[in-house]
Amino acid sequence: MLFASRSFFCLGIRTYQLRTDLLSRSIRFSVPATMAFRHKNTRRIEGLDSSVWVEFTKLAADPSVVNLGQGFPDISPPSYVKEELAKAAAVDRLNQYTRGFGHPSLVKVLSQVYERVCGRKIDPLTDILVTVGAYGSLFSTIQALIEEGDEVIIIEPFYDSYEPMVKMAGAKPVFIPLRYKNDGNSASSANWVLDPAELAKKFNSKTKAIILNTPHNPIGKVFTREELQVIADLCIKHDALCISDEVYEWLVYTGNKHIKIATLPGMWERTITIGSAGKTYSVTGWKLGWSIGPQNLIKHLQVVHQNTLYACPTPLQEALAQAFWIDYKRMDDPECYFYSLSRELESKRDRMAQLLQEAGLNPVIPDGGYFMIVDVSTLNVDLSDVDEKQPYDYKFVKWMITSKKLSAIPLSAFCGPETKRHLEKYIRFCFIKKDSTLDAAEVILKNWVKQTA
Amino acid sequence: QTQFLSLSLQATMSRPVQARRLEGIDKNIWVEFVKLAATYSTVNLGQGFPDFPPPDFLKEAFVRALSGENHLMHQYTRAFGHPPLVKILAQFYGKLLGQDLDPMTNVMVTVGAYQALFCCFQAFVDEGDEVIIIEPFFDCYEPMVKMAGGTPVFVPLRPKAPKDGKLMSSADWQLDPAELASKFSERTKAIVLNSPNNPLGKVFSRGELQLIADLCVKHDTLCISDEVYEWLVYDGKEHVRIASLQGMWDRTVMIGSAGKTFSATGWKVGWTVGPNRLLQHLRTVHQNSVYHCATAAQEAVARGFQRELELYGKADSYFVQLPGLLQQKRDWLVQSLDAVGMKPIIPEGTYFLVADISEFKSDIPDVPNSDEPYDSRFAKWMVKNKGLAAIPLSGFYCEAHKNTYSHFVRFCFAKEETTLKAASDILQKWKREKSSP
């Protein structure tokens, strides 16, 4: 194309005409398949090919890098969880297909656990769908209930998959940011709040749903009852759905309580609540999640599921069911993994915060989840000579991986177009890591301080 | 409060809560028939899964993957496929196709072949696109095309009468070349090929594949090639991969399944193999729908393939032993059915066979003007009253063609000897009851 246009300018129209004639004749004679390959991607995935994970997991894969980026534990899952999987794999029939919408023993125990948590009856066959990770639940929910013409409210910063999934369903994402409200206290995730008036303005007749994530990734905010009530009131007023991503539901720290928006009045019938085995049991590689909600919504997710992958792996579901039974029976006991993991993580949180503070940084202390965000502008790393047209935090993390051997995730990956600029000095660390990993991070941060001093 | 109530009622009355893409795809034959089999059957030859275990080497590989020091087996692996698995798949299929494959760009792992199919339709089928589906077909193709906004265009395999006295073979079911050609238009995005074919067991010959390939090249159409039963071919037949035909590699996505390859349907590990310029779009769908597949099963399947690569073509290879074993079971079931007067169509491949149950129609009277195809009513009656589960052939046809054949059901023979014997006992007893006054 460039050649043709250069001809146009340099040699006049007639030569351009001649060249394009030759070009078109050559197309006709050559094999059609290679010259004019018409098999491009569908409209629904246009522009959805890039992914922060694909980019950064590759960089962090270098074993010499201390990986506090992607959110997965390098601590071991509890031994009984691993044992249950080995036991399940030894049973012949558990290596074959199970019930499509969820292995019977798994949906049964999920209904028991969540009946107790929600204080209402949950039918294991009609109110639950087991999916390939919470990721699969988000996809099934959005494909089932969202379409062209719909608007979906997404709270920024957000787990990055929400935006492309909404777009793939043909709908329009409408962003609203959590903003830091300085009330004099040291930075806590609780200081990041929604403006109720601003939120109300985002709802209109096209609003099909709002996506809520509590405890929140990346900030670690645990939405209070009052904050949830503001959202609930708007959902009810506008007859909108709530997609509630609660994968970190058990990871809440002292002084905080995880509240399910589905338990607020008027919300059960319009909420899909999503959970994750990966986050509950530190087994992200099992890729099992679930959606819980009223039958009249879950039945549509089931239709998506039966037309996308049909069933989830059997031995994993059986093992998960057995692990859940063990912990369900001790939900009154502090040794229940749901609570013991949270305690273990709280001390890791405190340690991570201390390491960052000693390095002269001001991390946002999360009330839940296993991530911590921090503003790195105080480190004054000048990256203006780095030519890439990426936000500052992308460049910073890449620089930090190569020169400091420490990885994190840039926060602008979790922002819509407007907010990216406001949060490009923030990066996210994951602290569900074993002591030796955090020790290694400590060494790096201490040296960093020494170098800048 | 009443203002909110009326708004809420208005909203619920004006538009359904679910998306339009779900229109017409909510029914599913498996949901119904799996439940029936679970409730009533004593002998389940319905849904397609083996009732014998996966091979020991595979189960051991899984246990080894889990019990090792490396507990990262329980955490995320590479999204597009666990590196050891994509590497061995690239090696294996590269060898089969006679070309170098890049594990990172020519292979993608999916949650079963089912999800591979989903990725293909979502990646390539837009509203207005036509997709040719050969009937009878594995039932998910039609709703998946519709969910992607496409239009399924059906072309039937037509049975040719068998030679006198002989049982029909799946080879006797053939496409009419002129009819097939007439289905291609400028709107045709892809054709779905399933060879060996579920439910008939047909193994498309090289000539038949060439016919399809010529049309794909002529019309610049994609080929979604569902080859999950690739190892299950009998009587010395050859499974020909359409991607190996001239002009086809660039336009074909091949789909495979660990479930069918290693008799472990519950593991839900599948894969796609193809050129990067097609697979790149499958990766986009995958990363926006499930993202990662479970790690441990992928590790075990990789080890299974490693073993098979080393034993390729040898007597100890599972890919040699399994079809040998299944051929015997096929022959056994064929004999059992023939002995009671059900007429089996001998499959050249897969672990399914379709049989003509006309001889047994007297027990299940016809209901004129019934919406439900006869074979479906027959199969339901049979599982409830005889405890024998099978799947009606109409389940593998589109709505408009459900009544083309009213008297065929599909049996799965990937079953232990005891199961097949029990099926035979049921049929023998049933025949005796029919004959006695």
Tab-separated table of N, CA and C in Angstrom, chain B residues 33 36 360 362-365 375-388 430 433:
chain	number	residue	atom	x	y	z
B	33	PHE	N	-31.724	-37.449	28.849
B	33	PHE	CA	-31.438	-38.881	28.788
B	33	PHE	C	-30.448	-39.354	29.841
B	36	LEU	N	-32.584	-39.922	32.841
B	36	LEU	CA	-33.371	-41.155	32.691
B	36	LEU	C	-32.509	-42.376	32.960
B	360	PHE	N	-38.953	-54.380	17.115
B	360	PHE	CA	-39.451	-54.256	18.480
B	360	PHE	C	-40.509	-53.158	18.619
B	362	SER	N	-43.637	-53.155	18.079
B	362	SER	CA	-44.979	-53.522	18.541
B	362	SER	C	-45.224	-53.167	20.003
B	363	ASP	N	-44.152	-53.181	20.807
B	363	ASP	CA	-44.330	-52.879	22.231
B	363	ASP	C	-44.618	-51.409	22.496
B	364	ILE	N	-44.161	-50.569	21.584
B	364	ILE	CA	-44.331	-49.128	21.791
B	364	ILE	C	-45.182	-48.589	20.646
B	365	PRO	N	-46.476	-48.435	20.928
B	365	PRO	CA	-47.359	-48.028	19.835
B	365	PRO	C	-47.056	-46.615	19.345
B	375	ASP	N	-38.481	-42.652	17.755
B	375	ASP	CA	-37.302	-43.300	18.354
B	375	ASP	C	-37.015	-42.754	19.755
B	376	SER	N	-37.394	-41.502	19.982
B	376	SER	CA	-37.197	-40.929	21.306
B	376	SER	C	-38.145	-41.584	22.305
B	377	ARG	N	-39.401	-41.745	21.886
B	377	ARG	CA	-40.375	-42.431	22.757
B	377	ARG	C	-39.944	-43.875	22.987
B	378	PHE	N	-39.414	-44.486	21.948
B	378	PHE	CA	-38.941	-45.872	22.066
B	378	PHE	C	-37.817	-45.962	23.096
B	379	ALA	N	-36.843	-45.087	22.965
B	379	ALA	CA	-35.690	-45.131	23.872
B	379	ALA	C	-36.115	-44.885	25.317
B	380	LYS	N	-37.042	-43.964	25.525
B	380	LYS	CA	-37.524	-43.686	26.874
B	380	LYS	C	-38.273	-44.896	27.436
B	381	TRP	N	-39.115	-45.488	26.602
B	381	TRP	CA	-39.866	-46.671	27.047
B	381	TRP	C	-38.902	-47.804	27.397
B	382	MET	N	-37.910	-48.001	26.564
B	382	MET	CA	-36.960	-49.088	26.751
B	382	MET	C	-36.187	-48.930	28.059
B	383	VAL	N	-35.739	-47.722	28.373
B	383	VAL	CA	-34.963	-47.559	29.606
B	383	VAL	C	-35.866	-47.727	30.827
B	384	LYS	N	-37.106	-47.233	30.738
B	384	LYS	CA	-38.020	-47.331	31.876
B	384	LYS	C	-38.513	-48.754	32.101
B	385	ASN	N	-38.774	-49.482	31.004
B	385	ASN	CA	-39.387	-50.803	31.124
B	385	ASN	C	-38.427	-51.977	31.020
B	386	LYS	N	-37.320	-51.771	30.348
B	386	LYS	CA	-36.346	-52.846	30.179
B	386	LYS	C	-35.018	-52.527	30.859
B	387	GLY	N	-34.846	-51.287	31.336
B	387	GLY	CA	-33.613	-50.911	32.021
B	387	GLY	C	-32.414	-50.766	31.110
B	388	LEU	N	-32.668	-50.766	29.790
B	388	LEU	CA	-31.554	-50.647	28.836
B	388	LEU	C	-31.578	-49.236	28.245
B	430	TRP	N	-36.441	-59.935	26.206
B	430	TRP	CA	-37.448	-59.123	25.549
B	430	TRP	C	-37.980	-59.829	24.298
B	433	GLU	N	-40.255	-62.651	25.262
B	433	GLU	CA	-41.556	-62.136	25.717
B	433	GLU	C	-42.420	-61.706	24.545
